[in-house]
N, CA, C and O of each residue as an XYZ file, in Angstrom:
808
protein
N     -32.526    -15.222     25.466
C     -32.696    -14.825     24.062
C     -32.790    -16.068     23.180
O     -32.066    -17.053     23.324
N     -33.948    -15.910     22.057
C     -33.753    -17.265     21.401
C     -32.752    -17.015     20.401
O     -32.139    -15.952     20.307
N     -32.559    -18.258     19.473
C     -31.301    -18.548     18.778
C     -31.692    -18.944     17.680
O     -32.324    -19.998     17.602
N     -31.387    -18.144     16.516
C     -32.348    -19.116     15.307
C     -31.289    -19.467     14.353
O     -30.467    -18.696     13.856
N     -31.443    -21.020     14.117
C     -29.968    -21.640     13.241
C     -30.819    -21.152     11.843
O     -32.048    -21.084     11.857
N     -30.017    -20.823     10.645
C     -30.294    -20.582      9.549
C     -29.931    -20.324      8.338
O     -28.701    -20.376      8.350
N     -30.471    -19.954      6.786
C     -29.196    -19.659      6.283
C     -29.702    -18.302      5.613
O     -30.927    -18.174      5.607
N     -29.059    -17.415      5.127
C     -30.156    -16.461      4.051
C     -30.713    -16.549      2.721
O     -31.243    -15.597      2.148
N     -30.577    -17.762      2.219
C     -30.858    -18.263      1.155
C     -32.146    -19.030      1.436
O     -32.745    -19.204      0.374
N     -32.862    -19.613      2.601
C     -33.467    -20.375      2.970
C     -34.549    -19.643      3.241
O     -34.518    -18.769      4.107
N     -35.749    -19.948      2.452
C     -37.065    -19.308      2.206
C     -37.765    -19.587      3.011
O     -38.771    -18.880      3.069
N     -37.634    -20.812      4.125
C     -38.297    -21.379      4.973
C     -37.874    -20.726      6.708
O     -38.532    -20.733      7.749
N     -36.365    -20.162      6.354
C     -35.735    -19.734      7.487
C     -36.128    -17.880      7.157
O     -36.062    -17.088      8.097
N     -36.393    -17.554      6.188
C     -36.990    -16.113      5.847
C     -37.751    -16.166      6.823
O     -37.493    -15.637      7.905
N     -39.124    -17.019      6.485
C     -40.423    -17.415      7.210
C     -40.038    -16.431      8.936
O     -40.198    -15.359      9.519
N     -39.448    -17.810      9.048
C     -39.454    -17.332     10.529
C     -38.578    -15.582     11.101
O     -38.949    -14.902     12.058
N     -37.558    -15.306     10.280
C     -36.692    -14.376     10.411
C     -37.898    -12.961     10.237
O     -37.680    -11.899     10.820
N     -39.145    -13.172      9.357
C     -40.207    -12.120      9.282
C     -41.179    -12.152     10.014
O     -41.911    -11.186     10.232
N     -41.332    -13.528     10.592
C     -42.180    -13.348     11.998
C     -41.460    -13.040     12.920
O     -42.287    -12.658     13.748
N     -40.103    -12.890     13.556
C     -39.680    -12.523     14.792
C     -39.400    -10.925     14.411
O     -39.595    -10.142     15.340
N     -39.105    -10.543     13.553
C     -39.510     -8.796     13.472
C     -40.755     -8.650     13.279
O     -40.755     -7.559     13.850
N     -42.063     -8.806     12.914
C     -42.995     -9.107     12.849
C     -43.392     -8.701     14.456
O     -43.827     -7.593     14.772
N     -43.164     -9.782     15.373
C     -43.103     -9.538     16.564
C     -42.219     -8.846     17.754
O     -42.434     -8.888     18.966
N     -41.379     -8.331     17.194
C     -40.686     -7.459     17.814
C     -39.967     -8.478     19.005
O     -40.035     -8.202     20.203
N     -39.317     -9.615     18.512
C     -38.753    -10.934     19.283
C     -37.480    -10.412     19.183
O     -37.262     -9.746     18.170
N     -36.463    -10.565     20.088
C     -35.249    -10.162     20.377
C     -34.455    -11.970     19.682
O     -34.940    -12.974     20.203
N     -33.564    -12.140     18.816
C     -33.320    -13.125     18.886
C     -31.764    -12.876     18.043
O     -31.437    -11.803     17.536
N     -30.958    -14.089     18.040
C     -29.854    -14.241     17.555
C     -29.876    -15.171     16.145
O     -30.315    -16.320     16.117
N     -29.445    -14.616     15.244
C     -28.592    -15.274     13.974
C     -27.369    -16.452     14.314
O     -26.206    -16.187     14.619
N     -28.023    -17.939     14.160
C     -26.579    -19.141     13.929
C     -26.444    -18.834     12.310
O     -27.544    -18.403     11.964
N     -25.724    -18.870     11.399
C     -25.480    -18.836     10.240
C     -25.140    -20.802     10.272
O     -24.104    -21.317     10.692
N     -25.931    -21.284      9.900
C     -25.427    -22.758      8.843
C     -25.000    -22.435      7.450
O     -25.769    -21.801      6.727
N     -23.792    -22.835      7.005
C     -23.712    -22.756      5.908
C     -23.840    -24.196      5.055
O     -23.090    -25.173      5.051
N     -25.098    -23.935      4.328
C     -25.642    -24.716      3.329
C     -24.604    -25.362      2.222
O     -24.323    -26.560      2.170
N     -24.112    -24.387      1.386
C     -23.561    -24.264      0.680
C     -21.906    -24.993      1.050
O     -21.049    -25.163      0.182
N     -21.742    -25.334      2.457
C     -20.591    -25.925      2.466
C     -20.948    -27.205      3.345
O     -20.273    -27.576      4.305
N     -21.983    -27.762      2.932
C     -22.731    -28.820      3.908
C     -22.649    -29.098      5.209
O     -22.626    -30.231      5.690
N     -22.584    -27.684      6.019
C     -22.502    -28.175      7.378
C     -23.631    -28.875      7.920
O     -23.581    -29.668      8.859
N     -24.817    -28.482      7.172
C     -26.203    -29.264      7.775
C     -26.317    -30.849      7.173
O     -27.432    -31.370      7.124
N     -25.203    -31.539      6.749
C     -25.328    -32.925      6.770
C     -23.813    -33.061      7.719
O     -23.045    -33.974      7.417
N     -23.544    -32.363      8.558
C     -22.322    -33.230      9.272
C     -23.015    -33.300     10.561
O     -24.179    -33.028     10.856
N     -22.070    -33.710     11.232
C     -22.447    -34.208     12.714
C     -23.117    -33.053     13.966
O     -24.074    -33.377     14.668
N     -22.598    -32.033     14.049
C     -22.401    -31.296     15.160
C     -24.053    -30.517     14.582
O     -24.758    -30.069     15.486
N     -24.509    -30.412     13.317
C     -25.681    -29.802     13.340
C     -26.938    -30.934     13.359
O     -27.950    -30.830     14.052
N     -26.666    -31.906     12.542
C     -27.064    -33.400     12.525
C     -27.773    -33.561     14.312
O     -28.956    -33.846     14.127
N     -27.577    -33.508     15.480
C     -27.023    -33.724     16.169
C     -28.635    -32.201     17.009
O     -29.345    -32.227     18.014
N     -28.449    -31.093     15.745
C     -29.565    -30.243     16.434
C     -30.782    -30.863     15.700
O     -31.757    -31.142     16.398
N     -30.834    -31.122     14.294
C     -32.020    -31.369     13.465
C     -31.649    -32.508     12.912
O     -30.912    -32.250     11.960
N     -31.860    -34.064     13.097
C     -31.038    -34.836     12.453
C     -31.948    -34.524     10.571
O     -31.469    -35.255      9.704
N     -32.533    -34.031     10.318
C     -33.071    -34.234      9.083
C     -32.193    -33.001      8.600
O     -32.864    -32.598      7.650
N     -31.137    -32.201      8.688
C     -29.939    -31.509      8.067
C     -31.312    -30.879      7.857
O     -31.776    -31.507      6.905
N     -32.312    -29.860      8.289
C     -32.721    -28.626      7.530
C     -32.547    -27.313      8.411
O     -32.437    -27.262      9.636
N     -32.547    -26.675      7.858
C     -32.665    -25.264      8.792
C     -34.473    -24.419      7.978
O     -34.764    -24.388      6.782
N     -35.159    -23.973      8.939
C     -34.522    -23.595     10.076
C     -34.190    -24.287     11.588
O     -34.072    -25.506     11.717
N     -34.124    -23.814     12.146
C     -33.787    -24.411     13.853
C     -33.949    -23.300     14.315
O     -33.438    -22.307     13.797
N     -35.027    -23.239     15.859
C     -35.180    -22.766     16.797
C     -34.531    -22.670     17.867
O     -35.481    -21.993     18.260
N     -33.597    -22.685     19.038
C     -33.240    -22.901     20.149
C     -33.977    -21.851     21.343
O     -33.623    -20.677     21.233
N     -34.760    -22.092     22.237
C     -35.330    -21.608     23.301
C     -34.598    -22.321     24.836
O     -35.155    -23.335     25.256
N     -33.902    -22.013     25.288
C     -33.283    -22.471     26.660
C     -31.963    -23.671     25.681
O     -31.044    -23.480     24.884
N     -32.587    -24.856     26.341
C     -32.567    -26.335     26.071
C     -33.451    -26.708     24.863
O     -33.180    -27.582     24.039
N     -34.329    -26.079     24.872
C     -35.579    -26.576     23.597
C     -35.357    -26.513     22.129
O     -35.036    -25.412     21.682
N     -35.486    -27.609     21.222
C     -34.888    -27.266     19.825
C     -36.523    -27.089     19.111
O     -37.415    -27.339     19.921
N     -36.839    -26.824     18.179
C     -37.886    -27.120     17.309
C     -37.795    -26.665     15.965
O     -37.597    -25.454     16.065
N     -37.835    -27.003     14.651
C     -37.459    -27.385     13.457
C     -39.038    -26.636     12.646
O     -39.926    -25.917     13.103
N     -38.903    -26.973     11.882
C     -40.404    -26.662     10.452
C     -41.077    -25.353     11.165
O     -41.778    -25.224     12.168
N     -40.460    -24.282     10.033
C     -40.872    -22.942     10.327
C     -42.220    -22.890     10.882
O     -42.264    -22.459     12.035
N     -43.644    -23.314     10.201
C     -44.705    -22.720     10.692
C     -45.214    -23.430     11.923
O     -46.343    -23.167     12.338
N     -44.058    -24.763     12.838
C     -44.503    -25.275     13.661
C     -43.466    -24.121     14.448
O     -44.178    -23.493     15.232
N     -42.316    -23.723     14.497
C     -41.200    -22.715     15.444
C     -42.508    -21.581     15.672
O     -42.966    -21.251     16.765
N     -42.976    -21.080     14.283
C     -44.040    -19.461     14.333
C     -45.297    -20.114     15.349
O     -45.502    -19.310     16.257
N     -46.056    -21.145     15.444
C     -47.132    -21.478     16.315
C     -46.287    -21.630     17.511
O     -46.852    -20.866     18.293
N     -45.501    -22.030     18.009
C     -45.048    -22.241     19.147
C     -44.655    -20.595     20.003
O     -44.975    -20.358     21.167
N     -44.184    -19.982     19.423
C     -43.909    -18.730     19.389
C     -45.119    -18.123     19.841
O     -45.196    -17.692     20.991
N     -46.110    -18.048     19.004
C     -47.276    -17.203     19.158
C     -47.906    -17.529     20.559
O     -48.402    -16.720     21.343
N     -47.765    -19.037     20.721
C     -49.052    -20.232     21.833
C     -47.974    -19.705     23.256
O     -48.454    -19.669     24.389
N     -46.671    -19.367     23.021
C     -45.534    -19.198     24.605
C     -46.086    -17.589     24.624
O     -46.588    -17.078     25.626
N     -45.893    -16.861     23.279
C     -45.693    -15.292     24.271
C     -47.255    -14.635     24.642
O     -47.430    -13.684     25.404
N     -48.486    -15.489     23.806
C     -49.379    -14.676     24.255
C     -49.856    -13.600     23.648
O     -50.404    -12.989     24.566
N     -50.052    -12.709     22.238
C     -49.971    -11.691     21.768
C     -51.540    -11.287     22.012
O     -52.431    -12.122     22.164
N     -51.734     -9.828     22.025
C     -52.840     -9.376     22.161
C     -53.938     -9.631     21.185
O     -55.161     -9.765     21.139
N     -52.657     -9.630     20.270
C     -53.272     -9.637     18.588
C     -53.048    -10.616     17.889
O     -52.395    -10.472     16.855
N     -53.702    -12.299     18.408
C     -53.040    -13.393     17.744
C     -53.243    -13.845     16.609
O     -54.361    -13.890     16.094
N     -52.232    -14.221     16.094
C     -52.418    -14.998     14.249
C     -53.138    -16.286     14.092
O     -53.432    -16.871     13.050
N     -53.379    -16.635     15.399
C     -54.219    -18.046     15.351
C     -55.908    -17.616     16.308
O     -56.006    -17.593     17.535
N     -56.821    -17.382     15.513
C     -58.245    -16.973     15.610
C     -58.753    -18.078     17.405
O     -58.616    -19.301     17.369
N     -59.250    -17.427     18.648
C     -59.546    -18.447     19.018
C     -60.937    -19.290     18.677
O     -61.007    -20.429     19.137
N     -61.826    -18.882     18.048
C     -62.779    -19.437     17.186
C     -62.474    -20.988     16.969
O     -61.376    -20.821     16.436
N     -62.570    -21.828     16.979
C     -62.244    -23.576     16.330
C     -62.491    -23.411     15.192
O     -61.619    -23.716     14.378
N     -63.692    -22.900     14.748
C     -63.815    -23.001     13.313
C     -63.125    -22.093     12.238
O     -62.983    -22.534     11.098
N     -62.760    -21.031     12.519
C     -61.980    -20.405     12.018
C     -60.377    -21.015     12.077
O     -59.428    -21.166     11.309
N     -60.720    -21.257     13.499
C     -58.606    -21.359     13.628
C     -58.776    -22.622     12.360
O     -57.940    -22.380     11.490
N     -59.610    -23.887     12.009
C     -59.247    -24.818     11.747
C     -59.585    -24.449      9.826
O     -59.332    -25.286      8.959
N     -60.079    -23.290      9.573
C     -59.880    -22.477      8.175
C     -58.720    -22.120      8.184
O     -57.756    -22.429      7.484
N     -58.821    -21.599      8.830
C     -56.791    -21.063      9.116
C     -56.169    -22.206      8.729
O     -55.850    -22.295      7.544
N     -55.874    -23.299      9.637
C     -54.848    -23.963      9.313
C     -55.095    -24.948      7.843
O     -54.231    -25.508      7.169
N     -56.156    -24.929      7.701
C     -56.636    -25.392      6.163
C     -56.041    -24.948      4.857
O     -55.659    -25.523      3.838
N     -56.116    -23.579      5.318
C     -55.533    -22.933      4.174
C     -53.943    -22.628      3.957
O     -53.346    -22.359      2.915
N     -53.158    -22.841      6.123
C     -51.775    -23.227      5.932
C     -51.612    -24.545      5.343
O     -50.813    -24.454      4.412
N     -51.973    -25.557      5.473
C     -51.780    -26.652      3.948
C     -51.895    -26.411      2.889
O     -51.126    -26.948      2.091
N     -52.997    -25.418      2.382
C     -52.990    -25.270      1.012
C     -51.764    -24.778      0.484
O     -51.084    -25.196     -0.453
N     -51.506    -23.226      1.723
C     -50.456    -22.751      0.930
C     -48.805    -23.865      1.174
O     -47.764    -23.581      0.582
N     -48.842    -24.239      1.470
C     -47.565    -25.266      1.487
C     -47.813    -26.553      0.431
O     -46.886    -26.651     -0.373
N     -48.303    -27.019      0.355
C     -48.530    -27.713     -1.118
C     -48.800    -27.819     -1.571
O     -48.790    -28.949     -2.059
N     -49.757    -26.352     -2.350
C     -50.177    -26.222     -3.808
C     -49.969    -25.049     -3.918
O     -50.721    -24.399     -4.644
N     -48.609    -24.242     -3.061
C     -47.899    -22.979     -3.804
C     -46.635    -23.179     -3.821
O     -45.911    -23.168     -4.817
N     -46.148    -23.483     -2.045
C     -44.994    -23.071     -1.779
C     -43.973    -24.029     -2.272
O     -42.976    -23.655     -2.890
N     -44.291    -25.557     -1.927
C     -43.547    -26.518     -2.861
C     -43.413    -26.703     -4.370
O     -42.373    -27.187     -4.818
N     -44.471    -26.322     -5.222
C     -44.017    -26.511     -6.154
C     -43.250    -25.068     -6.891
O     -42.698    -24.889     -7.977
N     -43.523    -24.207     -5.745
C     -42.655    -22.828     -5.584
C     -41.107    -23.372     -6.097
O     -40.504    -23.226     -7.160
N     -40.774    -24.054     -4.846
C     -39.364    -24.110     -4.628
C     -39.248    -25.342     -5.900
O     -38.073    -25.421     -6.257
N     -39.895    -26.035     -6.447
C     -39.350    -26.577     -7.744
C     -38.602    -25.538     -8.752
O     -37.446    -25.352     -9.131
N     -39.801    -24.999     -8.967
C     -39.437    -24.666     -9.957
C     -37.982    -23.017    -10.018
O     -37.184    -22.629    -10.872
N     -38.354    -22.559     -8.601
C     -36.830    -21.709     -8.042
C     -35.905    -22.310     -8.244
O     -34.980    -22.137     -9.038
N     -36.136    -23.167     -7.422
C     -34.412    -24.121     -7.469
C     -33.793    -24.461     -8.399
O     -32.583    -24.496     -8.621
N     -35.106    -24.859     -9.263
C     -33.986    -25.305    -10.763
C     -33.178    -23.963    -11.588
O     -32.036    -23.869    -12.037
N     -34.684    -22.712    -11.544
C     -33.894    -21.836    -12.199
C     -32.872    -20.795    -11.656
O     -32.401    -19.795    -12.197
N     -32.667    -21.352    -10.378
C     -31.516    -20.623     -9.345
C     -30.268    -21.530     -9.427
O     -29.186    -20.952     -9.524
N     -30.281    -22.663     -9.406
C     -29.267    -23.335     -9.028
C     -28.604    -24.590     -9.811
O     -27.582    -25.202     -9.503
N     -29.650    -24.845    -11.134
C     -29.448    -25.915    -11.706
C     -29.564    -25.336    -12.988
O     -30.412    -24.696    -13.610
N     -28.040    -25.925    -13.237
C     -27.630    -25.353    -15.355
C     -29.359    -26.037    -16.029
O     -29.999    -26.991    -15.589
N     -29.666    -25.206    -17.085
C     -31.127    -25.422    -17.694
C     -30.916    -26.627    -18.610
O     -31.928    -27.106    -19.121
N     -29.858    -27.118    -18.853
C     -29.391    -28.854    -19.459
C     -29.714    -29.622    -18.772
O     -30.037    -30.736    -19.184
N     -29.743    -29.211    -17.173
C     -30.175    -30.712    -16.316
C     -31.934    -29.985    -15.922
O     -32.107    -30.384    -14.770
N     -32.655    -29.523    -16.147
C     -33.817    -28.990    -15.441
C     -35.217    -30.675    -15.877
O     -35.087    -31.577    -16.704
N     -36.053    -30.476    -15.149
C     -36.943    -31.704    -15.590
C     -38.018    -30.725    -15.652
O     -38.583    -30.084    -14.766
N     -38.224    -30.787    -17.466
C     -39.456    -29.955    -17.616
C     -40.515    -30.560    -17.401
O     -40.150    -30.728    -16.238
N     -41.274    -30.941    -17.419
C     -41.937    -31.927    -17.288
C     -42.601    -31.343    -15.768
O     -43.705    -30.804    -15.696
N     -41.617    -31.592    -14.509
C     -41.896    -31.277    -13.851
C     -41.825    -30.105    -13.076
O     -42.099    -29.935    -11.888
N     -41.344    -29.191    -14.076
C     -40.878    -28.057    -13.556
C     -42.891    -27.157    -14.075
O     -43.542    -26.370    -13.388
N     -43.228    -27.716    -15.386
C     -43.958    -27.477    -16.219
C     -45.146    -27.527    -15.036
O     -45.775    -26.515    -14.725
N     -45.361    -28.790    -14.441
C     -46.818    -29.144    -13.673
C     -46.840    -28.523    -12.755
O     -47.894    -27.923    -12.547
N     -45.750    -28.360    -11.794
C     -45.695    -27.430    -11.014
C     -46.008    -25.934    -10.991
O     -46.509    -25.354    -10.029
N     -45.609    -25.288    -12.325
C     -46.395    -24.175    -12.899
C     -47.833    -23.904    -12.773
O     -48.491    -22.997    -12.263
N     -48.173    -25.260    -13.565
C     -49.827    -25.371    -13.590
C     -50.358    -25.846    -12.177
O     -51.588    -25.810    -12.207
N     -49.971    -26.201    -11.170
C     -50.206    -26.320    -10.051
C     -50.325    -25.230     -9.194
O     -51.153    -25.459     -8.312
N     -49.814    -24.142     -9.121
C     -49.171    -22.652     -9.020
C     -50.599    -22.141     -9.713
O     -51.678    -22.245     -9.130
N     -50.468    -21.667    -10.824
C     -51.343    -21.059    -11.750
C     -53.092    -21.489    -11.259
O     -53.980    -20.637    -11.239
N     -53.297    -22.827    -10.925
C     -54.692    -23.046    -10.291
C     -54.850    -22.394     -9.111
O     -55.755    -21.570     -8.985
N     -53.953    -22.694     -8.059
C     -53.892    -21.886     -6.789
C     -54.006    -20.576     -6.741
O     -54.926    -20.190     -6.020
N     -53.362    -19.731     -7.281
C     -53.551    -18.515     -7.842
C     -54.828    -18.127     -8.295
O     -55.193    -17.061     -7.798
N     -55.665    -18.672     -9.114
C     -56.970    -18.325     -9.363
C     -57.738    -18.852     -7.986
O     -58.448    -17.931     -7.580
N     -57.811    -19.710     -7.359
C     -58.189    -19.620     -6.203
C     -58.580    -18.762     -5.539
O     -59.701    -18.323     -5.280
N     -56.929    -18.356     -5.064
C     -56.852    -17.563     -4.068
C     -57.275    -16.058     -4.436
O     -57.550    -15.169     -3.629
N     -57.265    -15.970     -5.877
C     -57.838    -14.348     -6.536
C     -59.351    -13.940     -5.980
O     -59.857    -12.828     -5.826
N     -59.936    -15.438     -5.710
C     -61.372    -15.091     -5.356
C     -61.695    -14.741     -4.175
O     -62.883    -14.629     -3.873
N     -60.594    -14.478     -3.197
C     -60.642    -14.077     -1.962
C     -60.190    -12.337     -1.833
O     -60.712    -11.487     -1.111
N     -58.900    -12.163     -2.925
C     -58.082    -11.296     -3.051
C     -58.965    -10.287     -3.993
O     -58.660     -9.103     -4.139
N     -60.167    -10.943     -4.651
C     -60.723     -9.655     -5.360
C     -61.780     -9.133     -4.674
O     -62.589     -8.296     -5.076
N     -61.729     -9.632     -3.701
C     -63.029     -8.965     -2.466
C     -61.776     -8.361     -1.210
O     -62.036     -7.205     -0.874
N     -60.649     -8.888     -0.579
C     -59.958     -8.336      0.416
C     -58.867     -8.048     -0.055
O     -58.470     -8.434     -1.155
N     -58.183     -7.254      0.806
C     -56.384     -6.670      0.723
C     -55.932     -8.310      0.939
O     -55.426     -8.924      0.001
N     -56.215     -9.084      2.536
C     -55.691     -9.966      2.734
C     -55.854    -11.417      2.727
O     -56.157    -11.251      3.908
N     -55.956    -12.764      2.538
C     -56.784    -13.949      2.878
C     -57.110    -13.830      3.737
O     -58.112    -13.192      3.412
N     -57.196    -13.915      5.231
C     -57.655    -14.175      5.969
C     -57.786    -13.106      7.194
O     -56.859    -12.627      7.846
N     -59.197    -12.858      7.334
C     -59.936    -11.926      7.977
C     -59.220    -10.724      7.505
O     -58.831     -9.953      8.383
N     -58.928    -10.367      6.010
C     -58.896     -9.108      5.681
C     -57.372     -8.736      6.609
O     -57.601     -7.527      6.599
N     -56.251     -8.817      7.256
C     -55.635     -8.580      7.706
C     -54.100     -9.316      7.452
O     -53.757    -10.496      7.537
N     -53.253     -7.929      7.061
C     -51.939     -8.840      7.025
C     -51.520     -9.853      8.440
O     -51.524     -9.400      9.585
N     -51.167    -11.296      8.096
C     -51.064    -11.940      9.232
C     -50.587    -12.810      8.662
O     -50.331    -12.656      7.467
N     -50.267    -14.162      9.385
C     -49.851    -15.501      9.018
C     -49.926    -16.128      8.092
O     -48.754    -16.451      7.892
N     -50.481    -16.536      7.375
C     -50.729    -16.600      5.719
C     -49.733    -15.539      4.763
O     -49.211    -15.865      3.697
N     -49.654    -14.638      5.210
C     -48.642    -13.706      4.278
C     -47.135    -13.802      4.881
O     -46.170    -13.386      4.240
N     -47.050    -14.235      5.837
C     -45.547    -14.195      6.404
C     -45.028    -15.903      5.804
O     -43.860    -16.261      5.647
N     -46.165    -16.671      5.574
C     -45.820    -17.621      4.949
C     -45.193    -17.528      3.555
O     -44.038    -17.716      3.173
N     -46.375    -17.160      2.880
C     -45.854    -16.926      1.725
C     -44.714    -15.657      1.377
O     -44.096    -15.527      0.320
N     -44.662    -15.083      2.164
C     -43.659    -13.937      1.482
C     -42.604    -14.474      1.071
O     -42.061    -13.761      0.228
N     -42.117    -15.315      1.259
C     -40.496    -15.345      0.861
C     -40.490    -15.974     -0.268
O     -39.524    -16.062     -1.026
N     -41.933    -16.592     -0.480
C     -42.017    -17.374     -2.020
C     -43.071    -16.335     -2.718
O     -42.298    -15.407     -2.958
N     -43.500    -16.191     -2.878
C     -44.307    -15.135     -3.912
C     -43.051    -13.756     -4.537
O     -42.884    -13.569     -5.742
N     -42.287    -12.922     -3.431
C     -41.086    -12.691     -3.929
C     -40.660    -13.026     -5.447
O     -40.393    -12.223     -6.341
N     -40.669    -14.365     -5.489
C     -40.188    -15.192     -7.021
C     -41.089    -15.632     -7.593
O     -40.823    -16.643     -8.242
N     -42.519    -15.138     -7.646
C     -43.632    -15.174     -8.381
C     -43.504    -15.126     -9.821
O     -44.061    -15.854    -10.643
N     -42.607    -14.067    -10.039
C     -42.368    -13.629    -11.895
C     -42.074    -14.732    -12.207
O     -42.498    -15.231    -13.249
N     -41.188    -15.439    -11.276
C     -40.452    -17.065    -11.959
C     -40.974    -18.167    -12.382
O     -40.284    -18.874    -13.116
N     -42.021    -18.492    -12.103
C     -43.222    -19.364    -12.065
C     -44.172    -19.571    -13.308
O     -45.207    -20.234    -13.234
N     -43.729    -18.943    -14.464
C     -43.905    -19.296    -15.754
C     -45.791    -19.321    -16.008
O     -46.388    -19.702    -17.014
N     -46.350    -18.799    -14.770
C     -47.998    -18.734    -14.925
C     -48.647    -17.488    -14.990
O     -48.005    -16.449    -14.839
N     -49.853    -17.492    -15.200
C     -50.390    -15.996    -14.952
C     -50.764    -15.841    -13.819
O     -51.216    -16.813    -13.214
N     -50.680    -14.494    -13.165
C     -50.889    -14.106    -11.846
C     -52.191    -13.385    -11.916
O     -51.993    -12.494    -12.743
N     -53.238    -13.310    -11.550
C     -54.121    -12.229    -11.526
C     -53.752    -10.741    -10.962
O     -52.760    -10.570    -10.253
N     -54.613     -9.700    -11.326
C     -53.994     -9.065    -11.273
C     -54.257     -8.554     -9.655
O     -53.536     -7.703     -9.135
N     -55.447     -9.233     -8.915
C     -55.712     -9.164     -7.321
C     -54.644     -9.571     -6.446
O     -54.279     -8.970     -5.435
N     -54.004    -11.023     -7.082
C     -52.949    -11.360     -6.620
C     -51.113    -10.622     -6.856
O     -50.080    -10.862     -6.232
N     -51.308     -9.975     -7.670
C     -50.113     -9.324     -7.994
C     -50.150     -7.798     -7.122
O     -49.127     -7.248     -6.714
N     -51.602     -7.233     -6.928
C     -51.770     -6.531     -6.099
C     -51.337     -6.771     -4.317
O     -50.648     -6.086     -3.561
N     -52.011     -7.919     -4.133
C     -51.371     -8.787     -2.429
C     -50.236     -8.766     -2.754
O     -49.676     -8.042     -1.931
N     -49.403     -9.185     -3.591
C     -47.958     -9.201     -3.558
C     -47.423     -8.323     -3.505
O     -46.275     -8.531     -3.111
N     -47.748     -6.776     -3.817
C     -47.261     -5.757     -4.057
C     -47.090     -5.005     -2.296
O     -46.142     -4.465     -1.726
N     -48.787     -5.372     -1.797
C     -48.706     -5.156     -0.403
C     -47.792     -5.922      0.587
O     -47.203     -5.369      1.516
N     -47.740     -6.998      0.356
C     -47.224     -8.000      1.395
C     -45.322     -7.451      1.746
O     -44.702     -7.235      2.788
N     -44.792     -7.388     -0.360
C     -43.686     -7.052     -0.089
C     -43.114     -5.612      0.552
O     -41.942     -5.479      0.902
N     -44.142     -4.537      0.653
C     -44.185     -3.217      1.225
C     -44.033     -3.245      2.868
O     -43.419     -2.399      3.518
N     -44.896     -4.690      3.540
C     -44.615     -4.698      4.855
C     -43.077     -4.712      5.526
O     -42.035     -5.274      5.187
N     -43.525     -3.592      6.933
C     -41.765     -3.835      6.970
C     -41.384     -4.897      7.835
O     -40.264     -4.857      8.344
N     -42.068     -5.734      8.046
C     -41.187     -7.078      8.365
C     -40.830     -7.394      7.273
O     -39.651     -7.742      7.198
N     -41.579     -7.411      6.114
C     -41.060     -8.464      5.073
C     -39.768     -7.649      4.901
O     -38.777     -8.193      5.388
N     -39.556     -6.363      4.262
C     -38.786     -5.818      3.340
C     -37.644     -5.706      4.490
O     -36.567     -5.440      3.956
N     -37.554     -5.809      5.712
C     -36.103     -5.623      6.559
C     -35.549     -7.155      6.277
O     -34.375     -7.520      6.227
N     -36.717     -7.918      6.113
C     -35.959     -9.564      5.664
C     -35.646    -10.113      4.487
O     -34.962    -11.134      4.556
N     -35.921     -9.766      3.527
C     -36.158     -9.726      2.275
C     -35.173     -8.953      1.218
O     -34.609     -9.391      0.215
N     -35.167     -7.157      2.021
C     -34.583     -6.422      0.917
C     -33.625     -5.338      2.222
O     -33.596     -4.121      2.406
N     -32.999     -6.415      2.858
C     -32.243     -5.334      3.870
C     -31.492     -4.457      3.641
O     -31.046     -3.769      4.559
């Protein structure tokens, strides 16, 4: 059985927690607790020295950064129905657009969350909380031009791209931009899936 170190606060450890129901993966909950810095002491140090969760464990095998744990996953079990196209040119749209969505949604996602989750609004850096918005807000029109022709980005089908983003679009309202209304529609679907909503809204 695999072992997934994590925390429930961790949008990146969501990720993976909605692809293994997603896939109907039998696996176990480590709870790290964040919040009491066990992921900068030794004994977790030691699984990920970069203190993040999530963490994978397979046998002996560790592996770290959610959408590299979800490809590894997919490339071992084989699915009938895989999230990675075997096409080259497609798979390499695919993973094109997993960069996009990681740093020109999901990071400046978690800017601007974090501050308004966790940081009194006396210490916030508008400035950069601000660009990040507008960084957000371009992407979004982007991606509307895909979303006003399909339900999903890519090949029309909920898949990898949405298990990415789910745990950050969730906090879309937060993001101080306009959403189209194609994209507020995908969001509406994505959060209805029941992987997402058993991880999300258990």
């Amino acid at each position: 059985m695999y072992s997934l170190y994590s925390h429930p606060n961790s949008t990146y450890s969501k990720r993976v927690h909605i692809y293994m129901k997603y896939r109907n993966l039998e696996y176990e909950t480590i709870h790290v607790a964040l919040d009491k810095l066990e992921n900068r002491k030794k004994p977790f140090l030691s699984i990920n020295p970069y203190g993040k969760v999530p963490v994978l464990k397979d046998g002996e095998f560790l592996l770290s950064e959610s959408s590299a744990i979800i490809r590894y996953l997919e490339e071992k079990h084989q699915f009938s129905n895989p999230l990675f196209p075997s096409d080259l040119q497609k798979r390499a749209i695919l993973n094109q657009m997993v960069n996009q969505c990681e740093s020109e949604y999901c990071f400046p996602n978690s800017v601007v969350y974090f501050s308004k989750k966790f940081i009194p609004e006396e210490k916030w850096e508008p400035k950069r909380m601000k660009d990040s918005s507008k960084r957000i807000g371009r992407h979004l029109e982007i991606i509307d031009s895909i979303l006003s022709k399909d339900q999903y980005l890519f090949v029309n089908e909920f898949g990898l791209l949405e298990i990415l983003y789910a745990p950050f679009i969730e906090h879309n309202q937060m993001m101080d931009t306009n959403t189209p209304d194609s994209v507020q529609n995908w969001i509406k679907r994505v959060m209805e899936e029941r992987a997402v909503r058993d991880v999300l809204f258990p």
